[in-house]
GROMACS .gro file of C-alpha atoms in nm:
model
  281
    1UNK     CA    1  12.931  -1.376 -11.991
    2UNK     CA    2  12.690  -1.401 -12.301
    3UNK     CA    3  12.444  -1.557 -12.028
    4UNK     CA    4  12.513  -1.292 -11.773
    5UNK     CA    5  12.475  -1.019 -12.032
    6UNK     CA    6  12.121  -1.108 -12.139
    7UNK     CA    7  11.992  -1.192 -11.818
    8UNK     CA    8  12.143  -0.813 -11.682
    9UNK     CA    9  11.951  -0.727 -12.013
   10UNK     CA   10  11.645  -0.905 -11.898
   11UNK     CA   11  11.691  -0.797 -11.526
   12UNK     CA   12  11.599  -0.433 -11.610
   13UNK     CA   13  11.340  -0.133 -11.455
   14UNK     CA   14  11.120  -0.179 -11.710
   15UNK     CA   15  11.078  -0.543 -11.647
   16UNK     CA   16  11.015  -0.474 -11.248
   17UNK     CA   17  10.810  -0.241 -11.341
   18UNK     CA   18  10.563  -0.496 -11.568
   19UNK     CA   19  10.631  -0.732 -11.360
   20UNK     CA   20  10.512  -0.551 -11.085
   21UNK     CA   21  10.170  -0.407 -11.229
   22UNK     CA   22  10.074  -0.768 -11.362
   23UNK     CA   23  10.094  -0.881 -11.007
   24UNK     CA   24   9.919  -0.589 -10.861
   25UNK     CA   25   9.657  -0.645 -11.098
   26UNK     CA   26   9.640  -0.985 -10.973
   27UNK     CA   27   9.617  -0.891 -10.638
   28UNK     CA   28   9.322  -0.652 -10.678
   29UNK     CA   29   9.062  -0.910 -10.861
   30UNK     CA   30   9.203  -1.197 -10.684
   31UNK     CA   31   8.874  -1.114 -10.415
   32UNK     CA   32   8.653  -1.059 -10.733
   33UNK     CA   33   8.739  -1.381 -10.821
   34UNK     CA   34   8.699  -1.598 -10.521
   35UNK     CA   35   8.357  -1.407 -10.453
   36UNK     CA   36   8.289  -1.472 -10.851
   37UNK     CA   37   8.354  -1.856 -10.765
   38UNK     CA   38   8.185  -1.873 -10.471
   39UNK     CA   39   7.812  -1.764 -10.621
   40UNK     CA   40   7.877  -2.004 -10.866
   41UNK     CA   41   7.937  -2.229 -10.517
   42UNK     CA   42   7.580  -2.116 -10.418
   43UNK     CA   43   7.301  -2.350 -10.468
   44UNK     CA   44   7.066  -1.989 -10.360
   45UNK     CA   45   7.195  -1.809 -10.625
   46UNK     CA   46   7.280  -2.034 -10.928
   47UNK     CA   47   6.860  -2.201 -10.908
   48UNK     CA   48   6.750  -1.795 -10.921
   49UNK     CA   49   7.006  -1.660 -11.122
   50UNK     CA   50   7.179  -1.927 -11.338
   51UNK     CA   51   7.568  -1.893 -11.335
   52UNK     CA   52   7.612  -1.645 -11.619
   53UNK     CA   53   7.676  -1.343 -11.447
   54UNK     CA   54   7.962  -1.504 -11.226
   55UNK     CA   55   8.140  -1.605 -11.572
   56UNK     CA   56   8.113  -1.249 -11.683
   57UNK     CA   57   8.284  -1.127 -11.378
   58UNK     CA   58   8.518  -1.400 -11.423
   59UNK     CA   59   8.574  -1.355 -11.807
   60UNK     CA   60   8.624  -0.968 -11.768
   61UNK     CA   61   8.871  -0.932 -11.517
   62UNK     CA   62   9.076  -1.231 -11.670
   63UNK     CA   63   9.076  -1.069 -12.010
   64UNK     CA   64   9.198  -0.785 -11.858
   65UNK     CA   65   9.489  -0.932 -11.743
   66UNK     CA   66   9.548  -1.077 -12.072
   67UNK     CA   67   9.517  -0.770 -12.248
   68UNK     CA   68   9.780  -0.562 -11.990
   69UNK     CA   69  10.032  -0.879 -12.037
   70UNK     CA   70   9.944  -0.812 -12.452
   71UNK     CA   71   9.979  -0.442 -12.427
   72UNK     CA   72  10.315  -0.427 -12.217
   73UNK     CA   73  10.403  -0.659 -12.423
   74UNK     CA   74  10.416  -0.450 -12.729
   75UNK     CA   75  10.572  -0.201 -12.550
   76UNK     CA   76  10.903  -0.345 -12.465
   77UNK     CA   77  10.915  -0.441 -12.826
   78UNK     CA   78  10.819  -0.156 -12.982
   79UNK     CA   79  10.873   0.161 -12.772
   80UNK     CA   80  11.174   0.355 -12.907
   81UNK     CA   81  11.390   0.514 -12.650
   82UNK     CA   82  11.307   0.836 -12.804
   83UNK     CA   83  11.117   1.057 -13.048
   84UNK     CA   84  11.303   1.154 -13.416
   85UNK     CA   85  11.359   1.538 -13.369
   86UNK     CA   86  11.249   1.590 -12.995
   87UNK     CA   87  11.524   1.343 -12.861
   88UNK     CA   88  11.226   1.290 -12.549
   89UNK     CA   89  11.204   0.943 -12.472
   90UNK     CA   90  10.876   0.785 -12.370
   91UNK     CA   91  11.059   0.472 -12.292
   92UNK     CA   92  11.021   0.538 -11.939
   93UNK     CA   93  10.889   0.444 -11.571
   94UNK     CA   94  10.644   0.688 -11.634
   95UNK     CA   95  10.501   0.567 -11.946
   96UNK     CA   96  10.486   0.199 -11.756
   97UNK     CA   97  10.322   0.346 -11.461
   98UNK     CA   98  10.096   0.572 -11.663
   99UNK     CA   99   9.970   0.230 -11.831
  100UNK     CA  100   9.977   0.034 -11.494
  101UNK     CA  101   9.745   0.332 -11.412
  102UNK     CA  102   9.462   0.294 -11.755
  103UNK     CA  103   9.431  -0.017 -11.665
  104UNK     CA  104   9.371  -0.015 -11.281
  105UNK     CA  105   9.090   0.252 -11.386
  106UNK     CA  106   8.951  -0.013 -11.630
  107UNK     CA  107   8.955  -0.246 -11.361
  108UNK     CA  108   8.739  -0.012 -11.149
  109UNK     CA  109   8.536   0.062 -11.381
  110UNK     CA  110   8.406  -0.302 -11.480
  111UNK     CA  111   8.380  -0.367 -11.114
  112UNK     CA  112   8.139  -0.080 -11.129
  113UNK     CA  113   7.944  -0.160 -11.403
  114UNK     CA  114   7.928  -0.558 -11.356
  115UNK     CA  115   7.814  -0.485 -10.950
  116UNK     CA  116   7.548  -0.314 -10.975
  117UNK     CA  117   7.335  -0.575 -11.161
  118UNK     CA  118   7.389  -0.744 -10.917
  119UNK     CA  119   7.325  -0.598 -10.621
  120UNK     CA  120   6.974  -0.491 -10.798
  121UNK     CA  121   6.901  -0.812 -10.862
  122UNK     CA  122   6.897  -1.022 -10.544
  123UNK     CA  123   6.759  -0.688 -10.375
  124UNK     CA  124   6.504  -0.754 -10.536
  125UNK     CA  125   6.440  -1.071 -10.527
  126UNK     CA  126   6.506  -1.069 -10.141
  127UNK     CA  127   6.232  -0.860 -10.106
  128UNK     CA  128   6.026  -1.037 -10.286
  129UNK     CA  129   6.096  -1.367 -10.092
  130UNK     CA  130   6.012  -1.186  -9.791
  131UNK     CA  131   5.705  -1.025  -9.883
  132UNK     CA  132   5.539  -1.137 -10.219
  133UNK     CA  133   5.716  -1.527 -10.250
  134UNK     CA  134   5.324  -1.697 -10.288
  135UNK     CA  135   5.258  -1.423 -10.519
  136UNK     CA  136   5.525  -1.257 -10.780
  137UNK     CA  137   5.792  -1.365 -11.010
  138UNK     CA  138   6.047  -1.710 -11.003
  139UNK     CA  139   5.919  -1.772 -10.651
  140UNK     CA  140   5.525  -1.861 -10.762
  141UNK     CA  141   5.582  -2.208 -10.883
  142UNK     CA  142   5.838  -2.301 -10.616
  143UNK     CA  143   5.587  -2.176 -10.369
  144UNK     CA  144   5.315  -2.424 -10.560
  145UNK     CA  145   5.556  -2.717 -10.594
  146UNK     CA  146   5.660  -2.693 -10.201
  147UNK     CA  147   5.272  -2.686 -10.094
  148UNK     CA  148   5.194  -2.993 -10.260
  149UNK     CA  149   5.516  -3.159 -10.107
  150UNK     CA  150   5.425  -3.081  -9.717
  151UNK     CA  151   5.032  -3.228  -9.882
  152UNK     CA  152   5.180  -3.548  -9.933
  153UNK     CA  153   5.388  -3.572  -9.636
  154UNK     CA  154   5.148  -3.469  -9.431
  155UNK     CA  155   4.976  -3.769  -9.522
  156UNK     CA  156   4.949  -4.035  -9.254
  157UNK     CA  157   5.122  -4.297  -9.499
  158UNK     CA  158   5.362  -4.050  -9.544
  159UNK     CA  159   5.435  -3.911  -9.225
  160UNK     CA  160   5.616  -4.144  -9.071
  161UNK     CA  161   5.877  -4.253  -9.343
  162UNK     CA  162   6.242  -4.071  -9.377
  163UNK     CA  163   6.172  -3.896  -9.672
  164UNK     CA  164   5.909  -3.744  -9.862
  165UNK     CA  165   6.019  -3.911 -10.201
  166UNK     CA  166   5.925  -4.256 -10.085
  167UNK     CA  167   5.575  -4.129 -10.007
  168UNK     CA  168   5.308  -4.173 -10.318
  169UNK     CA  169   5.244  -3.953 -10.551
  170UNK     CA  170   5.592  -3.785 -10.561
  171UNK     CA  171   5.715  -3.737 -10.823
  172UNK     CA  172   6.100  -3.585 -10.934
  173UNK     CA  173   6.054  -3.227 -11.064
  174UNK     CA  174   6.371  -3.093 -11.184
  175UNK     CA  175   6.524  -2.828 -11.087
  176UNK     CA  176   6.269  -2.761 -10.746
  177UNK     CA  177   6.279  -3.038 -10.584
  178UNK     CA  178   6.642  -3.082 -10.627
  179UNK     CA  179   6.627  -2.707 -10.467
  180UNK     CA  180   6.396  -2.778 -10.219
  181UNK     CA  181   6.562  -3.125 -10.114
  182UNK     CA  182   6.926  -2.876 -10.088
  183UNK     CA  183   6.763  -2.605  -9.919
  184UNK     CA  184   6.659  -2.868  -9.675
  185UNK     CA  185   7.001  -2.984  -9.610
  186UNK     CA  186   7.215  -2.636  -9.610
  187UNK     CA  187   6.995  -2.390  -9.434
  188UNK     CA  188   6.800  -2.615  -9.218
  189UNK     CA  189   6.481  -2.524  -9.279
  190UNK     CA  190   6.114  -2.612  -9.436
  191UNK     CA  191   5.835  -2.448  -9.607
  192UNK     CA  192   5.834  -2.248  -9.806
  193UNK     CA  193   5.558  -1.920  -9.769
  194UNK     CA  194   5.372  -2.179  -9.545
  195UNK     CA  195   5.238  -1.892  -9.373
  196UNK     CA  196   5.028  -1.797  -9.679
  197UNK     CA  197   4.707  -1.977  -9.723
  198UNK     CA  198   4.678  -2.031 -10.136
  199UNK     CA  199   4.377  -1.971 -10.310
  200UNK     CA  200   4.391  -2.305 -10.586
  201UNK     CA  201   4.301  -2.543 -10.294
  202UNK     CA  202   4.049  -2.763 -10.515
  203UNK     CA  203   3.831  -3.026 -10.385
  204UNK     CA  204   3.710  -3.300 -10.644
  205UNK     CA  205   3.522  -3.583 -10.624
  206UNK     CA  206   3.776  -3.848 -10.668
  207UNK     CA  207   4.083  -3.648 -10.573
  208UNK     CA  208   4.246  -3.340 -10.482
  209UNK     CA  209   4.455  -3.109 -10.723
  210UNK     CA  210   4.658  -2.841 -10.548
  211UNK     CA  211   4.809  -2.678 -10.835
  212UNK     CA  212   4.736  -2.430 -11.075
  213UNK     CA  213   4.655  -2.471 -11.434
  214UNK     CA  214   4.965  -2.332 -11.592
  215UNK     CA  215   5.173  -2.590 -11.297
  216UNK     CA  216   4.975  -2.871 -11.412
  217UNK     CA  217   5.061  -2.883 -11.747
  218UNK     CA  218   5.391  -2.817 -11.693
  219UNK     CA  219   5.503  -3.018 -11.373
  220UNK     CA  220   5.478  -3.432 -11.347
  221UNK     CA  221   5.124  -3.511 -11.304
  222UNK     CA  222   5.252  -3.737 -10.977
  223UNK     CA  223   5.344  -3.467 -10.798
  224UNK     CA  224   5.051  -3.254 -10.836
  225UNK     CA  225   4.789  -3.497 -10.715
  226UNK     CA  226   4.700  -3.637 -10.347
  227UNK     CA  227   4.452  -3.866 -10.268
  228UNK     CA  228   4.126  -3.748 -10.082
  229UNK     CA  229   4.159  -3.654  -9.783
  230UNK     CA  230   4.526  -3.686  -9.795
  231UNK     CA  231   4.603  -3.279  -9.750
  232UNK     CA  232   4.601  -3.138  -9.406
  233UNK     CA  233   4.726  -2.796  -9.295
  234UNK     CA  234   4.911  -2.975  -8.982
  235UNK     CA  235   5.231  -2.955  -9.177
  236UNK     CA  236   5.206  -2.608  -9.278
  237UNK     CA  237   4.992  -2.403  -9.016
  238UNK     CA  238   5.097  -2.229  -8.680
  239UNK     CA  239   5.437  -2.086  -8.535
  240UNK     CA  240   5.585  -2.458  -8.406
  241UNK     CA  241   5.786  -2.677  -8.598
  242UNK     CA  242   5.719  -2.868  -8.912
  243UNK     CA  243   5.845  -3.216  -9.042
  244UNK     CA  244   6.145  -3.186  -9.334
  245UNK     CA  245   6.018  -3.294  -9.645
  246UNK     CA  246   6.347  -3.457  -9.699
  247UNK     CA  247   6.404  -3.618  -9.392
  248UNK     CA  248   6.293  -3.668  -9.033
  249UNK     CA  249   6.438  -3.382  -8.856
  250UNK     CA  250   6.142  -3.132  -8.741
  251UNK     CA  251   6.259  -2.762  -8.834
  252UNK     CA  252   6.135  -2.410  -8.714
  253UNK     CA  253   6.239  -2.194  -8.934
  254UNK     CA  254   6.053  -2.137  -9.315
  255UNK     CA  255   6.338  -2.133  -9.580
  256UNK     CA  256   6.144  -1.818  -9.790
  257UNK     CA  257   6.320  -1.611  -9.487
  258UNK     CA  258   6.625  -1.802  -9.495
  259UNK     CA  259   6.621  -1.738  -9.877
  260UNK     CA  260   6.577  -1.418  -9.870
  261UNK     CA  261   6.821  -1.345  -9.592
  262UNK     CA  262   7.110  -1.546  -9.770
  263UNK     CA  263   7.051  -1.360 -10.130
  264UNK     CA  264   7.070  -1.021  -9.924
  265UNK     CA  265   7.399  -1.052  -9.702
  266UNK     CA  266   7.564  -1.299  -9.897
  267UNK     CA  267   7.573  -1.252 -10.299
  268UNK     CA  268   7.417  -0.880 -10.264
  269UNK     CA  269   7.635  -0.815 -10.004
  270UNK     CA  270   7.946  -0.949 -10.278
  271UNK     CA  271   7.779  -0.715 -10.526
  272UNK     CA  272   7.853  -0.389 -10.276
  273UNK     CA  273   8.214  -0.466 -10.217
  274UNK     CA  274   8.281  -0.531 -10.568
  275UNK     CA  275   8.119  -0.225 -10.635
  276UNK     CA  276   8.322   0.002 -10.352
  277UNK     CA  277   8.618  -0.182 -10.494
  278UNK     CA  278   8.615  -0.081 -10.777
  279UNK     CA  279   8.517   0.305 -10.709
  280UNK     CA  280   8.817   0.326 -10.478
  281UNK     CA  281   9.029   0.203 -10.821
   0.00000   0.00000   0.00000
């Protein structure tokens, strides 16, 4: 009988509504958290923006759920059945619904605030990759590394090898070489802003140096220099296919356009979806 009475006290309308609110909050944040995990697994997004924003999204949403649990626990323990001198009860369904509505509104507001910088940054970088990838910002240095690697790949002694990694003059320069290798495999593309002829190509008596002084100071020397006569435009020019850097496959697509489309229609759409979900809440 004691166990039965304890179970009856636990299974009340309060417990049901509090549990319903918890399940509803979890359901509302399931998709944003799922999308944040997808961003963490996107090599394209992580290379440009890092993992900070997806981790903040997950942390904020999970904290809202824990805050709801704390508030409802305090309500269940300390809320009075009736107010002194008035007789009106504050321990009822209306109070639970009010608290649930407040947390749903808080969840929607946080989603909107977190989504706006995500949409803004992905749109900005997508436009940069589409129109100014060899000139501006973060894409400039990746363009320089890609250009050097394609010049190494165009050397007759390297053209028939499985990967540019096996060629003379190649040296790992993470994260740029790792990223170029990843996107070739994931997006079936090669080249980065290949249609733009760089203005930093300098001839010397002993060797051909391709990168700017800024990149030259920051990257391994073996990657920056190619033997005289090795650099050709065969791997870069023209609308046809190009030999991949890290395989023997030939690709037609350029990676800058593939990355721009992925940022706009994957990461950008995630931000828009989260913004409108928060707006409806």
